PDB file of C-alpha atoms in Angstrom:
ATOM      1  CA  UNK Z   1      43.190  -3.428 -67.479  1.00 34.00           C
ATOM      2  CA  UNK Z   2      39.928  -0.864 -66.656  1.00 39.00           C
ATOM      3  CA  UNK Z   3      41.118   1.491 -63.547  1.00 42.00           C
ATOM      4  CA  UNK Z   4      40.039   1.438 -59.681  1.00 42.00           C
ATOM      5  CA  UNK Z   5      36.652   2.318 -59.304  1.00 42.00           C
ATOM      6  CA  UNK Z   6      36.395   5.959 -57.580  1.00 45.00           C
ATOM      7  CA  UNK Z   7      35.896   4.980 -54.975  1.00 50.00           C
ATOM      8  CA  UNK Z   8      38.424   3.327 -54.494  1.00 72.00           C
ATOM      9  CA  UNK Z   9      39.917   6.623 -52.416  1.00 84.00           C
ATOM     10  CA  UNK Z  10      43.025   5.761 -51.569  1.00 85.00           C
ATOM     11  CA  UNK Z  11      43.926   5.408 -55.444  1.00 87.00           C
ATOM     12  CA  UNK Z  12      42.712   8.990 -55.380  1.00 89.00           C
ATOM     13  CA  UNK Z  13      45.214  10.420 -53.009  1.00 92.00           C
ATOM     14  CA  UNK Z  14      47.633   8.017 -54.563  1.00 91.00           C
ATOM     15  CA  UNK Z  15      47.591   8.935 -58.127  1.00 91.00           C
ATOM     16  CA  UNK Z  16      45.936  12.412 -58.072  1.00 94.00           C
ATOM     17  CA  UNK Z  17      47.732  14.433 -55.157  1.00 96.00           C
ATOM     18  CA  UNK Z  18      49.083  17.853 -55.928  1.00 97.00           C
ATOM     19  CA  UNK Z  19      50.347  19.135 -52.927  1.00 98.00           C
ATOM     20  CA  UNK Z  20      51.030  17.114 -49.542  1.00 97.00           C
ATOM     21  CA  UNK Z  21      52.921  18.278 -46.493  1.00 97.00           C
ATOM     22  CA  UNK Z  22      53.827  17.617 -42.589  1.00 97.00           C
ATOM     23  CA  UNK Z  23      51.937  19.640 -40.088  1.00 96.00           C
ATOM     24  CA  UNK Z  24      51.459  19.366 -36.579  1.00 93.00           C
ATOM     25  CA  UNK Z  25      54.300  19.685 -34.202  1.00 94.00           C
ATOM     26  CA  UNK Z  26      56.518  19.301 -36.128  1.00 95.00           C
ATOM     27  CA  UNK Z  27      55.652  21.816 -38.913  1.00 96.00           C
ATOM     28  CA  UNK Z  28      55.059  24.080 -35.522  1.00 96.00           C
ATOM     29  CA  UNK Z  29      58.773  23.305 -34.210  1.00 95.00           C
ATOM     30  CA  UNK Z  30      57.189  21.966 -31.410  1.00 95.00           C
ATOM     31  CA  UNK Z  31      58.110  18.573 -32.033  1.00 92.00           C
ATOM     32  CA  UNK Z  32      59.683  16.189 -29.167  1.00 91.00           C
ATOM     33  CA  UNK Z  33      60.540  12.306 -29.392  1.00 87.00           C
ATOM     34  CA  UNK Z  34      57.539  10.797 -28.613  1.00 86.00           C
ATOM     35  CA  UNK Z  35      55.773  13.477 -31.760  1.00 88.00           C
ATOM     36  CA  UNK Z  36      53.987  12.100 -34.646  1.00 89.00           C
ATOM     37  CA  UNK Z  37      54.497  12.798 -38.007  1.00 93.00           C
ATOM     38  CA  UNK Z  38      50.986  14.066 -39.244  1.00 95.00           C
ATOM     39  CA  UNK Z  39      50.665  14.162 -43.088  1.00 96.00           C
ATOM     40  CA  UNK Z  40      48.003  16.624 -44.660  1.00 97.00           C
ATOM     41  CA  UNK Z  41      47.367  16.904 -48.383  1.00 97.00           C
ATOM     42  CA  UNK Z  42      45.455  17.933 -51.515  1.00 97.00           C
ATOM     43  CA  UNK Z  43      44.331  16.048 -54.039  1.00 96.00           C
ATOM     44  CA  UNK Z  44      42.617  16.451 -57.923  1.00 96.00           C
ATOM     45  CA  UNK Z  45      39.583  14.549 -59.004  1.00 94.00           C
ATOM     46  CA  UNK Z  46      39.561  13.681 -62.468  1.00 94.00           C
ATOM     47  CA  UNK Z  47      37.127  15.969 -64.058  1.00 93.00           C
ATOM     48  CA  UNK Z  48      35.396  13.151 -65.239  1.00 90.00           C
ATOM     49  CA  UNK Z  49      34.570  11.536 -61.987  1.00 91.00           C
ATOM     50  CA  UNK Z  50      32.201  14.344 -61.490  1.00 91.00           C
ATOM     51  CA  UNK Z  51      29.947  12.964 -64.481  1.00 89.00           C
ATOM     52  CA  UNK Z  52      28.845   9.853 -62.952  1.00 88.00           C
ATOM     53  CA  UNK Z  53      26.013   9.339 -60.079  1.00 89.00           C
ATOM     54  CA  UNK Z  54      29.090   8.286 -57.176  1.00 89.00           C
ATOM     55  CA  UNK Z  55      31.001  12.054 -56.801  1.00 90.00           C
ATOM     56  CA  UNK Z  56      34.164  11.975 -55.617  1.00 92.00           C
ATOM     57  CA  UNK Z  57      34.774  12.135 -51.925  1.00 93.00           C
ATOM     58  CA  UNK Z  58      35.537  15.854 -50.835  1.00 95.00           C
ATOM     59  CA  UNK Z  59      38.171  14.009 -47.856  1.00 94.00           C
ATOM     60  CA  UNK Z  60      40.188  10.988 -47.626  1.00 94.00           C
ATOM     61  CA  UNK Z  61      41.360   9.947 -44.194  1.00 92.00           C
ATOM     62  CA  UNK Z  62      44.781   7.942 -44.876  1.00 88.00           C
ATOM     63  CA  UNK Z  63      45.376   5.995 -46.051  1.00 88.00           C
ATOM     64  CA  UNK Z  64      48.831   6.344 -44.283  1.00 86.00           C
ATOM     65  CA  UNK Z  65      48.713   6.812 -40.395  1.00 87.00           C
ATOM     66  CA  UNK Z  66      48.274   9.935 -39.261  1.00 90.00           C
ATOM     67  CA  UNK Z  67      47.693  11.293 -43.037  1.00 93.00           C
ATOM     68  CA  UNK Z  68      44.101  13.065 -44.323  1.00 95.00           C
ATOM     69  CA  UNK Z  69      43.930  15.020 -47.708  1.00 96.00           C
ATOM     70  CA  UNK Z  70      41.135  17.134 -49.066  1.00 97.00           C
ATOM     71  CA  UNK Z  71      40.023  17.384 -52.588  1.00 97.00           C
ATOM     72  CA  UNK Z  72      40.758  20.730 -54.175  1.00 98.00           C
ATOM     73  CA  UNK Z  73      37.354  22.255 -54.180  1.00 97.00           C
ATOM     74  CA  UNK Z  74      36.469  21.385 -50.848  1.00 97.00           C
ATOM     75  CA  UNK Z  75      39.953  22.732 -49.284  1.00 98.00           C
ATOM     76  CA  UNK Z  76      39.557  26.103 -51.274  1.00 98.00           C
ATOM     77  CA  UNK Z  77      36.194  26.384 -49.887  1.00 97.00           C
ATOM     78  CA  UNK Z  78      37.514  26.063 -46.556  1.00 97.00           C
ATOM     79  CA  UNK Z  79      40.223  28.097 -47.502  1.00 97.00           C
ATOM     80  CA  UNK Z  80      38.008  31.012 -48.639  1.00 97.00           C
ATOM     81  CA  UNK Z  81      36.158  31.422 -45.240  1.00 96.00           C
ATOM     82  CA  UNK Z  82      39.799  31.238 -43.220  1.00 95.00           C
ATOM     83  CA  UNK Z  83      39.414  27.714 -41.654  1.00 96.00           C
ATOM     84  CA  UNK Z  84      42.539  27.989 -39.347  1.00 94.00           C
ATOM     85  CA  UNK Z  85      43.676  23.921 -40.081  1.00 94.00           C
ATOM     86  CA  UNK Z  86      43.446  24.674 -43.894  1.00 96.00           C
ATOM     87  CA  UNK Z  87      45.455  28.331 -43.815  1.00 97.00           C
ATOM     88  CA  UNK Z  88      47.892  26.713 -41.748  1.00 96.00           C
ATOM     89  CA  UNK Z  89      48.408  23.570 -44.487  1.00 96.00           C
ATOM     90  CA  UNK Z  90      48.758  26.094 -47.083  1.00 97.00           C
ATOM     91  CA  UNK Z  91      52.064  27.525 -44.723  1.00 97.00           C
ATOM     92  CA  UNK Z  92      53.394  24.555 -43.552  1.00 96.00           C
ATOM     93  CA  UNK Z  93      57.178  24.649 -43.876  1.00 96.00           C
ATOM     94  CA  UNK Z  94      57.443  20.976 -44.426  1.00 96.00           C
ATOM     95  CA  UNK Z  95      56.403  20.308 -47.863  1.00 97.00           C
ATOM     96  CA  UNK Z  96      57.070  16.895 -48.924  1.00 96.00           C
ATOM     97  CA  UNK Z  97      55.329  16.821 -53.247  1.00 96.00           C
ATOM     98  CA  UNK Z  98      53.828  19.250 -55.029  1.00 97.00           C
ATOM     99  CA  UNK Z  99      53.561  19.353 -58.677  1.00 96.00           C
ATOM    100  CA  UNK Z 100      52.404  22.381 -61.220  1.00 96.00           C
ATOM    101  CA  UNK Z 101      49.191  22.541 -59.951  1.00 97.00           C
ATOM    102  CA  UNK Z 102      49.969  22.394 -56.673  1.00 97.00           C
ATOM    103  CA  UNK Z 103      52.394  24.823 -56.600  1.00 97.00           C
ATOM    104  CA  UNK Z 104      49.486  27.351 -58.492  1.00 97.00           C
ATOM    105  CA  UNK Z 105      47.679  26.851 -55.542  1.00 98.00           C
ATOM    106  CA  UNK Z 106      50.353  27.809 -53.477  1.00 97.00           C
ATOM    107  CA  UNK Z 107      50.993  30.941 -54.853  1.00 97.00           C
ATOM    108  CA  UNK Z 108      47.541  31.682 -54.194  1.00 97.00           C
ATOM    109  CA  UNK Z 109      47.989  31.684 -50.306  1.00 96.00           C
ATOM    110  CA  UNK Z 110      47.761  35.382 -50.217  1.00 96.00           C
ATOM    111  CA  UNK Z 111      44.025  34.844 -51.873  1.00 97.00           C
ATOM    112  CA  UNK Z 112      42.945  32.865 -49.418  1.00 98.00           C
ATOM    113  CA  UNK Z 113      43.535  35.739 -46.402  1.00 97.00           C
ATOM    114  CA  UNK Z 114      41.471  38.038 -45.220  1.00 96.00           C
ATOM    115  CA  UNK Z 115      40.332  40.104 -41.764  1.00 95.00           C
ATOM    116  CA  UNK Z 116      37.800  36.797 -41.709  1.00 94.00           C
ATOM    117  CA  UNK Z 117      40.555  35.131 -39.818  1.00 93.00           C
ATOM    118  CA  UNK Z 118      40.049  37.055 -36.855  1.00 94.00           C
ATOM    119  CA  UNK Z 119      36.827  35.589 -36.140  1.00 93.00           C
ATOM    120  CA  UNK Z 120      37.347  32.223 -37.958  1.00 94.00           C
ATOM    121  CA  UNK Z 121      40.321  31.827 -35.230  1.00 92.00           C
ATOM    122  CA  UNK Z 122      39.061  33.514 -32.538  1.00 90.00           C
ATOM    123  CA  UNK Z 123      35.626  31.433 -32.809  1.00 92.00           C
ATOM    124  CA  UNK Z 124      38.277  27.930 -32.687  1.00 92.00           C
ATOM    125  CA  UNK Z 125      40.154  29.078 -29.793  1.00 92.00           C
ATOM    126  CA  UNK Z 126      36.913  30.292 -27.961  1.00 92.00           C
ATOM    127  CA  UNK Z 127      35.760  26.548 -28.357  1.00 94.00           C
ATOM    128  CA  UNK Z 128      39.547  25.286 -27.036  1.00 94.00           C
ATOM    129  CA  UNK Z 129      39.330  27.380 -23.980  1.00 93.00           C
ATOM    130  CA  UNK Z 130      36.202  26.275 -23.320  1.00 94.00           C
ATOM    131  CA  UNK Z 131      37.774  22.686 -22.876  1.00 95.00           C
ATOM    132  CA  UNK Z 132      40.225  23.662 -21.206  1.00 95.00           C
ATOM    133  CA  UNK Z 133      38.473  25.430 -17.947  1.00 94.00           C
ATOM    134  CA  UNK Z 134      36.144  22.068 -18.054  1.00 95.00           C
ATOM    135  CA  UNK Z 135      39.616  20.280 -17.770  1.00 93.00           C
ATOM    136  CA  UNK Z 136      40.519  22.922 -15.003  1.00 94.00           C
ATOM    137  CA  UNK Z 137      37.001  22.657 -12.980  1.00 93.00           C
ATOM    138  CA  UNK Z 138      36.841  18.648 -13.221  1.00 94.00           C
ATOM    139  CA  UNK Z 139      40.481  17.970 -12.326  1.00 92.00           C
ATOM    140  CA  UNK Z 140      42.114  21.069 -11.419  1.00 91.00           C
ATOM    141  CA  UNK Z 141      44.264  21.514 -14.389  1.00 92.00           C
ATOM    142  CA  UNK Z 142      44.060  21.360 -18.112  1.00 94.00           C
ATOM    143  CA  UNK Z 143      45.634  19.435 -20.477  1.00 95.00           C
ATOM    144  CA  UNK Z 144      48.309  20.807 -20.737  1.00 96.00           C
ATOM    145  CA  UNK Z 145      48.890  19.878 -24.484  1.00 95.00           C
ATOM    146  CA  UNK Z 146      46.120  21.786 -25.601  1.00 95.00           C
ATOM    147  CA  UNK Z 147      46.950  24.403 -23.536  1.00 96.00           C
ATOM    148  CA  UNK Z 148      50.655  24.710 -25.196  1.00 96.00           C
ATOM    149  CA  UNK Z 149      48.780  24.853 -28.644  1.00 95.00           C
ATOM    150  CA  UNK Z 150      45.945  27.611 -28.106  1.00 96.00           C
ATOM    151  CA  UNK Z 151      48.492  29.653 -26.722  1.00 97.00           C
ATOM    152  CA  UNK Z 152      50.631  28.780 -30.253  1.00 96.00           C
ATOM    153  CA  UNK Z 153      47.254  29.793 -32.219  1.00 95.00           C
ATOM    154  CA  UNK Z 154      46.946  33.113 -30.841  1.00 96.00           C
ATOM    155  CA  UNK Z 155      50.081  34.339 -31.450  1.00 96.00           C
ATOM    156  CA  UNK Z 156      49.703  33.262 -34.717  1.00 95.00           C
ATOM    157  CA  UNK Z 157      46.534  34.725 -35.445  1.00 95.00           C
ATOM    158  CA  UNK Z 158      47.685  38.175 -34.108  1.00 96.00           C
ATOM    159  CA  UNK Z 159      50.561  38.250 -35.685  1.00 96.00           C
ATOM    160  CA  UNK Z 160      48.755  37.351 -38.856  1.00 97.00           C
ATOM    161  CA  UNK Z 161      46.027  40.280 -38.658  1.00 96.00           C
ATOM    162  CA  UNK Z 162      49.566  42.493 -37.765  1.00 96.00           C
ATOM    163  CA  UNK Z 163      51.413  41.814 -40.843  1.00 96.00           C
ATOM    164  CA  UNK Z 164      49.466  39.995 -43.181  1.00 96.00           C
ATOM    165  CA  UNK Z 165      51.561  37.120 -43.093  1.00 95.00           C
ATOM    166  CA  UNK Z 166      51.008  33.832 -41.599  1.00 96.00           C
ATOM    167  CA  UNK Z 167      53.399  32.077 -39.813  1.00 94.00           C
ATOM    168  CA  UNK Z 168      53.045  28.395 -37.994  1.00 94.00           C
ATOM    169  CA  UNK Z 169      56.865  27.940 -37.359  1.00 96.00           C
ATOM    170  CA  UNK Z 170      56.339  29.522 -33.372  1.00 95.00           C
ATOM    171  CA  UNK Z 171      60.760  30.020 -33.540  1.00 94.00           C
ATOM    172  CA  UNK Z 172      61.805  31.430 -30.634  1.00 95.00           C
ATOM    173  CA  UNK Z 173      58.798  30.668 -28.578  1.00 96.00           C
ATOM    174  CA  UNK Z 174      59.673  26.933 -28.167  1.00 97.00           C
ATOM    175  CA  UNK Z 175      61.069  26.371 -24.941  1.00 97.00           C
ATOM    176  CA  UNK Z 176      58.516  28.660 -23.337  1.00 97.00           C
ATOM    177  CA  UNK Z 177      55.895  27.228 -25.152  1.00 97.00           C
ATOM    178  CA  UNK Z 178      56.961  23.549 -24.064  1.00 97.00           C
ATOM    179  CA  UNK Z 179      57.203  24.963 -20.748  1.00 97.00           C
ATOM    180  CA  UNK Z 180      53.453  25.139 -20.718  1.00 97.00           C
ATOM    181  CA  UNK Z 181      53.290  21.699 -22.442  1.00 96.00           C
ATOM    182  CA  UNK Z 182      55.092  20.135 -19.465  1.00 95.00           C
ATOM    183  CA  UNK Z 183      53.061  21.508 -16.951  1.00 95.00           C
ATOM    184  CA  UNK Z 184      55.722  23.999 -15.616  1.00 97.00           C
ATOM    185  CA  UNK Z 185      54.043  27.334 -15.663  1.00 97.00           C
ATOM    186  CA  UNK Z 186      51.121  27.980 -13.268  1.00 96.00           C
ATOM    187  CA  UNK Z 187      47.850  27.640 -15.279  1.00 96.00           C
ATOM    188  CA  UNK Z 188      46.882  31.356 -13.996  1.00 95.00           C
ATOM    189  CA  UNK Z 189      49.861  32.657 -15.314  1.00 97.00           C
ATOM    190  CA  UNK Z 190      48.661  30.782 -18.903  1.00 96.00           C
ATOM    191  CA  UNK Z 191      45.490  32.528 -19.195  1.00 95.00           C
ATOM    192  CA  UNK Z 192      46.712  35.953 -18.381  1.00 96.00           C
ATOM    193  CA  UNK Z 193      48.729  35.020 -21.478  1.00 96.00           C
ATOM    194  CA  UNK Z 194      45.828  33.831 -23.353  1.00 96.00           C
ATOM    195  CA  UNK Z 195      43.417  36.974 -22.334  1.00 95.00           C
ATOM    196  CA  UNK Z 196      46.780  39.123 -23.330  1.00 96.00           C
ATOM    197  CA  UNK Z 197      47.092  37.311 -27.236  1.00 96.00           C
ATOM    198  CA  UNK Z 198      43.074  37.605 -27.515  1.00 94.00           C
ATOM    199  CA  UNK Z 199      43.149  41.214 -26.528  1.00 95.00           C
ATOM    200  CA  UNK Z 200      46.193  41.964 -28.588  1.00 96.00           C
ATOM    201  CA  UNK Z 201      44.422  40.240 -31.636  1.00 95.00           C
ATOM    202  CA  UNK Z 202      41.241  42.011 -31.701  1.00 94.00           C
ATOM    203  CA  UNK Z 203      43.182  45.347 -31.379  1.00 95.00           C
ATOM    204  CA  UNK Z 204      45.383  44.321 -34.839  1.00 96.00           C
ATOM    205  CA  UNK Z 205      42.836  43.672 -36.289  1.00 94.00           C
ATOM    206  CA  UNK Z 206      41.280  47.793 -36.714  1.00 92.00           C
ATOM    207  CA  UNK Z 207      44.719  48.086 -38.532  1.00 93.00           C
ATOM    208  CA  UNK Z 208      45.160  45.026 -40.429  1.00 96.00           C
ATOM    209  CA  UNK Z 209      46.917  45.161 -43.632  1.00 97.00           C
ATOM    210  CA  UNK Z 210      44.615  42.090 -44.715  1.00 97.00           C
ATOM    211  CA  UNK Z 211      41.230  42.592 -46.799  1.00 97.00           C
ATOM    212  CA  UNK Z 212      37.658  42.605 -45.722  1.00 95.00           C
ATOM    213  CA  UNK Z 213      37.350  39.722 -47.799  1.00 96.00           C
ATOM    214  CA  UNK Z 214      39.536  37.017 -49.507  1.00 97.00           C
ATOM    215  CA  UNK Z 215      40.089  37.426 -53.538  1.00 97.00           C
ATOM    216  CA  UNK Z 216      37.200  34.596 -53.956  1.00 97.00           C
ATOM    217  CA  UNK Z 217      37.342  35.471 -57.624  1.00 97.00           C
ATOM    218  CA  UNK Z 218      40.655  34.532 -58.262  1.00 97.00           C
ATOM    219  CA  UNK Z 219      40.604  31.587 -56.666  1.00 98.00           C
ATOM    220  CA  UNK Z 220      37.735  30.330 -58.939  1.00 97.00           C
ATOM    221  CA  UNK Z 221      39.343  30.972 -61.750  1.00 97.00           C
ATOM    222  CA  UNK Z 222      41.644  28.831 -60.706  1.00 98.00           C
ATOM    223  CA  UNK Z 223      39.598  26.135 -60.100  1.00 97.00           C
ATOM    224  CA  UNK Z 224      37.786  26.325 -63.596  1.00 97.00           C
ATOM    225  CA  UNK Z 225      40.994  26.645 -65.454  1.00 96.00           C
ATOM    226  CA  UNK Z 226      41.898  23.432 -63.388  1.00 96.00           C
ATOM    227  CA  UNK Z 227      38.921  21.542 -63.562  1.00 95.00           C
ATOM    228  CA  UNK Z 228      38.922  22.196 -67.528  1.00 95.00           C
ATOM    229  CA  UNK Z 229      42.525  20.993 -67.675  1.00 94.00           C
ATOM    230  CA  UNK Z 230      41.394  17.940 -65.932  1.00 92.00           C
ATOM    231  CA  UNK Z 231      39.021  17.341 -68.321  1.00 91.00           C
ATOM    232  CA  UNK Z 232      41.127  16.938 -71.368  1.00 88.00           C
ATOM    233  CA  UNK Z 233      44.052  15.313 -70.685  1.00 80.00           C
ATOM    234  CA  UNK Z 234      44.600  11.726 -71.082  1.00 70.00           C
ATOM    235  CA  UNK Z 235      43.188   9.701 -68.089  1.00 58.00           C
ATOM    236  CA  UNK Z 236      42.184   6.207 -67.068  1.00 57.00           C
ATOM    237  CA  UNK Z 237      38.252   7.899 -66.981  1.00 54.00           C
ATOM    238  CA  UNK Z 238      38.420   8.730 -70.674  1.00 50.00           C
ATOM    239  CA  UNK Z 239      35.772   6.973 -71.654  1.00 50.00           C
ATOM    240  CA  UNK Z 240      33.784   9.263 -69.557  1.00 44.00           C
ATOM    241  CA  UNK Z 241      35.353  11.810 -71.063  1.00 43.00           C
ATOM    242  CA  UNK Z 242      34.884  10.954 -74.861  1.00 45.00           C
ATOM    243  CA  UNK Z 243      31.036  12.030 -76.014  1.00 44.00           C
ATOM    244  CA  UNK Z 244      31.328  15.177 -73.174  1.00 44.00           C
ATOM    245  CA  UNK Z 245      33.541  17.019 -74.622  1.00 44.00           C
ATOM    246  CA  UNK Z 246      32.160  16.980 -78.112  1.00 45.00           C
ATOM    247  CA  UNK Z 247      34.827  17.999 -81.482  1.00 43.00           C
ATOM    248  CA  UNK Z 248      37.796  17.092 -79.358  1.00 43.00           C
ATOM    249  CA  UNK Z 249      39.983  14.437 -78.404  1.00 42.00           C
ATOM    250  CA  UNK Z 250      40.940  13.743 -75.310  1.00 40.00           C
ATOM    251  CA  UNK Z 251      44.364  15.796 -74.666  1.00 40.00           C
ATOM    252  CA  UNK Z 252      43.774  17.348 -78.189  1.00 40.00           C
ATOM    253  CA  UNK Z 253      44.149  21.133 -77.833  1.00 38.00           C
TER     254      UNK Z 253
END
């Protein structure tokens, strides 16, 4: 029997995933009853998939609910210029698979960090706030959801450029952070918070123990040494494989 066409993408996330976890509330510890359970992952392309005219897709949305993966190259791109969603995967608490390349790539979390995050996170919750005093002007408060989580991602991000190590879990904050999910605390009381994290952030950030600049290097050589890997093991793609890789067998080393 010949295999699922790529693209065929849920096969890909299926067969090829090397690293999947929960994140949203619940990887936060912000979860309630009424929370979903929202799946993020990784997956590998077969090398070989790369030879033909139809690439493989860089994301797959699902195909669970709530679930979205990214294929390796794509999520180490974002990686490497400190997209907040992807460094906060790569943390996640709730890992539910990861094999032994996934678990390479997670020892390469400290590669991925840099003094970039200040702006990279500072330029997301910029565009949050922004929503949020449009809430505030067209109906006289803002959602207060969204509120509850910018107030989450600047605590993170300063505490981040402080110690060089990024942490979603918010812990102790919970209940006051709920608070401000349920409406309780005044909304000027929430942005003096908000102006308080931002300010607090930029100042860490002069005496951040992160780099100028993530280890992009290392996490190439990753990559290639993956991508090569890929390329000569066993797979339903061989004969894609077979005439490519000329004097060797597939999985022949």
């Amino acid at each position: 029997m010949r295999p699922e066409p790529p693209g065929n993408h849920a096969t890909l996330v299926r067969d090829h995933t090397i690293y999947s976890c929960v994140m949203g509330s619940r990887a936060f510890g912000l979860a309630t009853e009424d929370s979903d359970t929202d799946r993020r992952g990784v997956f590998l392309a077969p090398t070989a998939l790369y030879w033909r005219f139809e690439k493989p897709p860089t994301h797959v949305e699902g195909p669970g609910e709530e679930q979205f993966s990214w294929e390796l190259e794509r999520f180490c791109e974002l990686a490497l210029r400190a997209n907040p969603n992807i460094l906060e995967c790569l943390h996640s608490p709730l890992v539910e698979s990861v094999d032994g390349t996934g678990r390479e790539l997670l020892a390469l979390r400290e590669a991925f960090l840099s003094r970039r995050t200040y702006e990279t996170f500072t330029r997301y919750a910029h565009g949050q706030r922004r929503k949020l005093d449009a809430d505030v002007r067209t109906h006289g408060a803002p959602r207060w959801k969204h509120a509850m989580h910018l107030l989450r991602l600047l605590t993170s991000a300063r505490d981040l450029l402080r110690t060089g190590i990024l942490t979603i879990d918010v812990g102790e904050a919970r209940e006051s952070l709920l608070a401000v999910k349920r409406g309780e605390v005044p909304w000027p009381e929430v942005e003096a918070r908000m102006k308080l994290l931002a300010r607090e952030g930029e100042e860490a950030t002069r005496h951040s123990p992160l780099p100028e600049e993530p280890d992009r290097r290392r996490v190439e050589d990753f990559l290639i040494r993956t991508r090569r890997a890929s390329a000569l093991q066993p797979d339903p793609y061989d004969e894609v494989v077979q005439g490519v890789v000329p004097g060797r067998g597939v999985g022949k080393r």
